[in-house]
Coordinates of C-alpha atoms and ligand atoms in Angstrom, one line a residue:
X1 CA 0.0 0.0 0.0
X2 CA 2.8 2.6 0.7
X3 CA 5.6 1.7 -1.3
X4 CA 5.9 4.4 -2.8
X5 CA 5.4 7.4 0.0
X6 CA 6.6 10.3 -0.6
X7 CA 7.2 10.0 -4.3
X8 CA 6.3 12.5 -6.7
X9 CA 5.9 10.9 -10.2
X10 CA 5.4 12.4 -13.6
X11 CA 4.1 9.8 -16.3
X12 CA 3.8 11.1 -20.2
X13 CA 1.5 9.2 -22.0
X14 CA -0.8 8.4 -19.0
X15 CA -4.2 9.1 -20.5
X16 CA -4.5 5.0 -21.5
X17 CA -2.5 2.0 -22.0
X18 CA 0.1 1.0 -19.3
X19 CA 0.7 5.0 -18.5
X20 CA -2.8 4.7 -17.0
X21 CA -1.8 1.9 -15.3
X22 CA 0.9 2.4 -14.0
X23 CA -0.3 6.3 -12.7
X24 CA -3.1 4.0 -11.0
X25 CA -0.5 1.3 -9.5
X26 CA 1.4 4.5 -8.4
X27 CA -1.4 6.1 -6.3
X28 CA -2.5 3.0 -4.9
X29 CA 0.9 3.0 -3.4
X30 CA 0.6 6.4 -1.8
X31 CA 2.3 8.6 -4.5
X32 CA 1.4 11.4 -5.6
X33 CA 1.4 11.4 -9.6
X34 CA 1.4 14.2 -12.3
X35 CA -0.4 12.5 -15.4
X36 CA 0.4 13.8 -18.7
X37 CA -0.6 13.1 -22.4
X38 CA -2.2 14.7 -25.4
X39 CA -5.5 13.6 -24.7
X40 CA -6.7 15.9 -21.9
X41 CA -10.1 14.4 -21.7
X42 CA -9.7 11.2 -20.9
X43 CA -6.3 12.4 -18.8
X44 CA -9.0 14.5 -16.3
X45 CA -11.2 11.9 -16.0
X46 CA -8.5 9.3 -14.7
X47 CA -7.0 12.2 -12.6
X48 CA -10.5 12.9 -10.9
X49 CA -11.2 9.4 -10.1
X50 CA -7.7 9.5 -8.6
X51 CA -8.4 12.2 -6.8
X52 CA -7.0 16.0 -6.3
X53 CA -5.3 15.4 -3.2
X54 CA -3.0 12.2 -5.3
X55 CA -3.2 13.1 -8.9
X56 CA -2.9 16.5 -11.1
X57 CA -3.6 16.4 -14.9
X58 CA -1.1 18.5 -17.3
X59 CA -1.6 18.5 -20.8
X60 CA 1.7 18.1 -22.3
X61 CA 3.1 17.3 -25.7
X62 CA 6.2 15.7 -24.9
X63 CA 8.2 16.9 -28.0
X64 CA 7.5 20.6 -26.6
X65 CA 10.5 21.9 -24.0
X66 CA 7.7 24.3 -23.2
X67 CA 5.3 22.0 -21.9
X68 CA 8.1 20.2 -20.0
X69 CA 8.3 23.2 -17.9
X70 CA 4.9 24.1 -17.6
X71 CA 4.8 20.7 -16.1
X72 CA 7.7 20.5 -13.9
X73 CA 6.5 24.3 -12.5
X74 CA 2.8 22.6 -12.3
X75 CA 4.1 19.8 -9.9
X76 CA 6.3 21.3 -8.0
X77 CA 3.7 23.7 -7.2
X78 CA 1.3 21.5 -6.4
X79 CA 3.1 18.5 -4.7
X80 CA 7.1 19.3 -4.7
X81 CA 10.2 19.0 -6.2
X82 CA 9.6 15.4 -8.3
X83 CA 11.9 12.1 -7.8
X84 CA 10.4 9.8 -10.0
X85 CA 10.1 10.2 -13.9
X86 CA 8.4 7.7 -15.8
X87 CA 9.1 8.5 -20.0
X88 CA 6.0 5.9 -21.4
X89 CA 4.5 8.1 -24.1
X90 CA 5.2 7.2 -27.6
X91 CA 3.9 5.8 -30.6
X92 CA 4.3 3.0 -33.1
X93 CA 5.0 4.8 -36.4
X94 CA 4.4 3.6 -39.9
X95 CA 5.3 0.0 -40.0
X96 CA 7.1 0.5 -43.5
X97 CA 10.4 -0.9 -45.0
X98 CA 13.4 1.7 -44.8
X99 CA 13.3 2.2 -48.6
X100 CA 9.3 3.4 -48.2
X101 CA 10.0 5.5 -44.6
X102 CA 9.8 8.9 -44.9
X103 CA 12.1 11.5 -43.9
X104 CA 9.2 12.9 -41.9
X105 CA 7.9 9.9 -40.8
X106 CA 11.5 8.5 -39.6
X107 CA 12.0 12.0 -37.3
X108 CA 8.0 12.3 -36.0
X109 CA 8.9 8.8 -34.2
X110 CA 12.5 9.8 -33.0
X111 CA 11.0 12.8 -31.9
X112 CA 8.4 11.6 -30.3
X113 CA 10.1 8.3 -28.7
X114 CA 13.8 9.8 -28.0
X115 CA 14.1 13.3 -28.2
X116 CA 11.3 13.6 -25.7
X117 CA 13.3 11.6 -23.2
X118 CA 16.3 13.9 -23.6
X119 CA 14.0 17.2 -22.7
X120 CA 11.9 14.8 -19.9
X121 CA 15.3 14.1 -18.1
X122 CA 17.1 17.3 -18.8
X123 CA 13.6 19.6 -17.8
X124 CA 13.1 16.8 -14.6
X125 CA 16.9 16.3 -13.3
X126 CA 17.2 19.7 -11.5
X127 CA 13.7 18.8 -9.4
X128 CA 15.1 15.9 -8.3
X129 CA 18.4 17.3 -7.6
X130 CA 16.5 19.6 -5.5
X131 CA 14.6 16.6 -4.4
X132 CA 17.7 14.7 -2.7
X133 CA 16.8 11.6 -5.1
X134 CA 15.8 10.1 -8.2
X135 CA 14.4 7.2 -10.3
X136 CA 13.8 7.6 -13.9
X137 CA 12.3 5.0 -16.1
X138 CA 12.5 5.2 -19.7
X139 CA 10.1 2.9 -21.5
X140 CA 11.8 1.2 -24.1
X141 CA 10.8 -1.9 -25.9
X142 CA 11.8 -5.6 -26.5
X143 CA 12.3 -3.9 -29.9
X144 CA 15.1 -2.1 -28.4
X145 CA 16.9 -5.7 -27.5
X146 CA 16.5 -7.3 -30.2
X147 CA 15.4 -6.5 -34.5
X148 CA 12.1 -8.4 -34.2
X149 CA 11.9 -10.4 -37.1
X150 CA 8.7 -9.4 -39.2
X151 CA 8.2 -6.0 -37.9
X152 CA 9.2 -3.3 -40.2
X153 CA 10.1 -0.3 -38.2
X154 CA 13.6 0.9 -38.2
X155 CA 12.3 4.3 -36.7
X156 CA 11.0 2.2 -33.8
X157 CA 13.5 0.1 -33.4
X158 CA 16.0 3.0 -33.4
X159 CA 14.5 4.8 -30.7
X160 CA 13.8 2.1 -28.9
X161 CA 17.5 1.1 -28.5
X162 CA 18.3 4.5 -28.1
X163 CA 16.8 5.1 -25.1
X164 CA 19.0 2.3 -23.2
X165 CA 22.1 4.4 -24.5
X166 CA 20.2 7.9 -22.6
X167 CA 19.4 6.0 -19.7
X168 CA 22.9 4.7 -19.4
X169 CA 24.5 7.8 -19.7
X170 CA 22.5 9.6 -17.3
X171 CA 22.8 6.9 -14.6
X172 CA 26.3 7.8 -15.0
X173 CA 26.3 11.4 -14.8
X174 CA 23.7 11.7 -11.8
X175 CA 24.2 8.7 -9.5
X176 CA 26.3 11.1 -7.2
X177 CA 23.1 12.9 -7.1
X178 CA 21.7 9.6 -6.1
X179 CA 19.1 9.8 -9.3
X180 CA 19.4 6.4 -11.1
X181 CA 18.2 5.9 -14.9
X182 CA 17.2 2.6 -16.3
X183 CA 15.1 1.6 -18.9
X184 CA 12.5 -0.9 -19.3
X185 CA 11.8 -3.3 -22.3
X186 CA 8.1 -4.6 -22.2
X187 CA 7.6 -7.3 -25.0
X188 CA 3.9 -7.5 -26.3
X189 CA 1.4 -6.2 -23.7
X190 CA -2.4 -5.7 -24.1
X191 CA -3.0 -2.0 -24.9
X192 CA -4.7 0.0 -27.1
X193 CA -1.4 0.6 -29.1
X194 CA -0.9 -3.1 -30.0
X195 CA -4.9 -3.0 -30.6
X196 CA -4.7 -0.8 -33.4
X197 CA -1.4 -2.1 -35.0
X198 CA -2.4 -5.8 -35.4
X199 CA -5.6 -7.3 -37.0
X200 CA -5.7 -9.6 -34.2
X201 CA -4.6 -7.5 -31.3
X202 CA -1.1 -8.8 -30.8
X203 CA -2.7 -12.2 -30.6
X204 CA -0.1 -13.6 -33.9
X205 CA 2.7 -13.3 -32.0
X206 CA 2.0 -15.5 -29.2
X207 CA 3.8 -18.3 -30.6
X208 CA 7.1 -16.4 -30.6
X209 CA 6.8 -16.1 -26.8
X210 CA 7.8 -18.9 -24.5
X211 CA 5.9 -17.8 -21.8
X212 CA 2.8 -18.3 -24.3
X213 CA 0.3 -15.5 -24.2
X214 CA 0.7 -11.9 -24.3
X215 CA 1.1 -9.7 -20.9
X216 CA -1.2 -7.2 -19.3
X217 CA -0.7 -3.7 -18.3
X218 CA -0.5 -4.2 -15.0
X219 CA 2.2 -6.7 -14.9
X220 CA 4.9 -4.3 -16.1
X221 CA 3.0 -1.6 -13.2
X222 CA 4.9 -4.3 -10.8
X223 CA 8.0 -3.7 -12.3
X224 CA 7.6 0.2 -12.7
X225 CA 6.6 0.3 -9.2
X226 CA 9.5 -1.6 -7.6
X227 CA 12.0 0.8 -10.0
X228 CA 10.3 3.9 -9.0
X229 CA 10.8 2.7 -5.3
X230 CA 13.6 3.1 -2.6
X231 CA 13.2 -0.9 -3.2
X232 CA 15.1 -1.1 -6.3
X233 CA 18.2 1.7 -5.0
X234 CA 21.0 -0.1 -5.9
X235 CA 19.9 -0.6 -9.6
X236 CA 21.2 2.1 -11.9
X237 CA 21.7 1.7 -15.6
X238 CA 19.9 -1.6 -16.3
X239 CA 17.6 -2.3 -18.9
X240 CA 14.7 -4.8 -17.5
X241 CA 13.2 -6.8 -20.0
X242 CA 9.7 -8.1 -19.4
X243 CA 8.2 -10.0 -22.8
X244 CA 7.5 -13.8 -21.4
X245 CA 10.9 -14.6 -23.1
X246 CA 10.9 -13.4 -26.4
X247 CA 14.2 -12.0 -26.5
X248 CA 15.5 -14.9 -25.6
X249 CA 15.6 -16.6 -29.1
Ligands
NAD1 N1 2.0 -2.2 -25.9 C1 3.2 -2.8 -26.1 O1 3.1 -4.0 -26.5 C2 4.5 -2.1 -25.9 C3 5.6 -2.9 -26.0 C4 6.9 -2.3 -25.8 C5 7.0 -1.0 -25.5 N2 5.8 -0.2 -25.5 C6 6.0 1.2 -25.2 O2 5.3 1.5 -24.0 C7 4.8 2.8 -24.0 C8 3.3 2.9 -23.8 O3 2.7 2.1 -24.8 P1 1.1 1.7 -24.8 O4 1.0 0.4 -25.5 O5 0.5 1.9 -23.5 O6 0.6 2.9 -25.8 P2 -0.8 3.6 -26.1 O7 -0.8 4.0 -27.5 O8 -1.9 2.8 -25.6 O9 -0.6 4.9 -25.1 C9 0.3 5.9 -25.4 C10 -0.1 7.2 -24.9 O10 0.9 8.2 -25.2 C11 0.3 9.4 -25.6 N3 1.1 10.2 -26.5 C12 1.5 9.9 -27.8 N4 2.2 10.9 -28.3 C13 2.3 11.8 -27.4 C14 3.0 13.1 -27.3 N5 3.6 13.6 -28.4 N6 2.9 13.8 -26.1 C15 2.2 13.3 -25.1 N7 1.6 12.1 -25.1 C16 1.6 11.4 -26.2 C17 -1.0 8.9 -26.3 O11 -2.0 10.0 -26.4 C18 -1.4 7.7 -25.5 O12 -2.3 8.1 -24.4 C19 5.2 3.4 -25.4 O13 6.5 4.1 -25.3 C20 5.4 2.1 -26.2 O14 6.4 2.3 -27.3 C21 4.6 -0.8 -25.7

């Protein structure tokens, strides 16, 4: 119930899927969360049934520095300087062949699933230097361990493995600030993103995973949870990897 008291969280992307998850996983263990996401509507209503006193709604495009701001000035405000950071919003992109990919297409999904990490961590870091402490958690992607045979998306894939490199390198440069970095690499879980990029909601690759079947949200809420609290403080600069073994092969 209170593993994680006293945190202060932001989560981009929090308005469905596992950032709605995991900003309900987090309040349910006593922190206090700061959802963000393009899609305000449905980001207030999750807030409000979270309640004021654990959970504020900023609307945020996280390829804006200026939103990063707004929001890091709207939680501190509100709640404190914030120690946890949890970089989950991004998107699929075209799932294209490199020859067919777009220049535009290629940067929207860098943009949007590494650049944004960059301004999250570099906007966040001086809250939770002020804060004493630190956990960030950049969601990555099995597609970030391995090339996944069969799914065309080099943008993706290239941000996805990216995001270890940022998360390394910041667990390097701020662990005498005791902030750690570490990414997590979630194989297929049920959300609305694999819903509307399969015909049959992620269901085809089941018989690539050992573990047999895909995962739900709230499974890789565990493993955010335990990273976002003082549980996990001597783990810096890891990647995690939770896909039911698909990575293994
Ligand atoms: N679902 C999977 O199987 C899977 C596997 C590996 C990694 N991931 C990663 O996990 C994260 C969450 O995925 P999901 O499946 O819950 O996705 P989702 O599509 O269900 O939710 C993503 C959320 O991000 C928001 N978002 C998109 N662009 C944004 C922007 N520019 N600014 C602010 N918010 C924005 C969307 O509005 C949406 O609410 C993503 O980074 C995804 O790449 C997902």
């Amino acid at each position: 119930m209170n593993r994680l008291k006293g945190k202060i969280a932001i989560i981009t992307g929090a308005s469905q899927g596992m950032g709605e998850t995991h900003a309900r996983a987090f309040v349910g263990e006593g922190a206090k969360v700061i959802l963000t996401d393009l899609n305000e509507e449905r980001g207030q209503t999750i807030a409000a049934e979270l309640g004021k006193e654990n959970a504020l709604f900023v609307k945020q495009d996280v390829t804006k520095p200026e939103d990063w701001k707004n929001v890091i000035a709207q939680a501190e405000s509100k709640f404190g300087p914030v120690n946890v950071l949890v970089n989950n919003a991004g998107i699929i992109g075209p799932l294209a062949q490199t020859i067919e990919l777009t220049e535009e297409q290629y940067q929207k999904v860098i943009e949007i699933n590494q650049n944004s990490v960059f301004y999250g961590m570099k906007y966040t870091l001086p809250s939770m230097i002020k804060a004493g402490v630190g956990s960030i958690i950049n969601i990555s992607s099995v597609a970030g361990i391995i090339a996944v045979y069969g799914f065309p998306n080099l943008a993706y894939m290239g941000s996805k493995f990216a995001l270890r490199g940022l998360s390394k390198a910041v667990a390097v440069e701020y662990a005498s600030k005791n902030i750690r970095a570490n990414s997590v690499n979630p194989g297929v879980i049920r959300t609305p993103m694999v819903t509307a990029a399969s015909a049959d909601d992620g269901n085809s690759a089941v018989p690539l995973i050992p573990l047999g079947r895909l995962a739900e949200p709230s499974e890789v809420s565990n493993l955010v949870v335990f990273l976002a609290s003082d549980e996990s403080a001597y783990i810096t600069g890891t990647e995690q990897v939770i896909d039911g073994g698909l990575s293994i092969i």
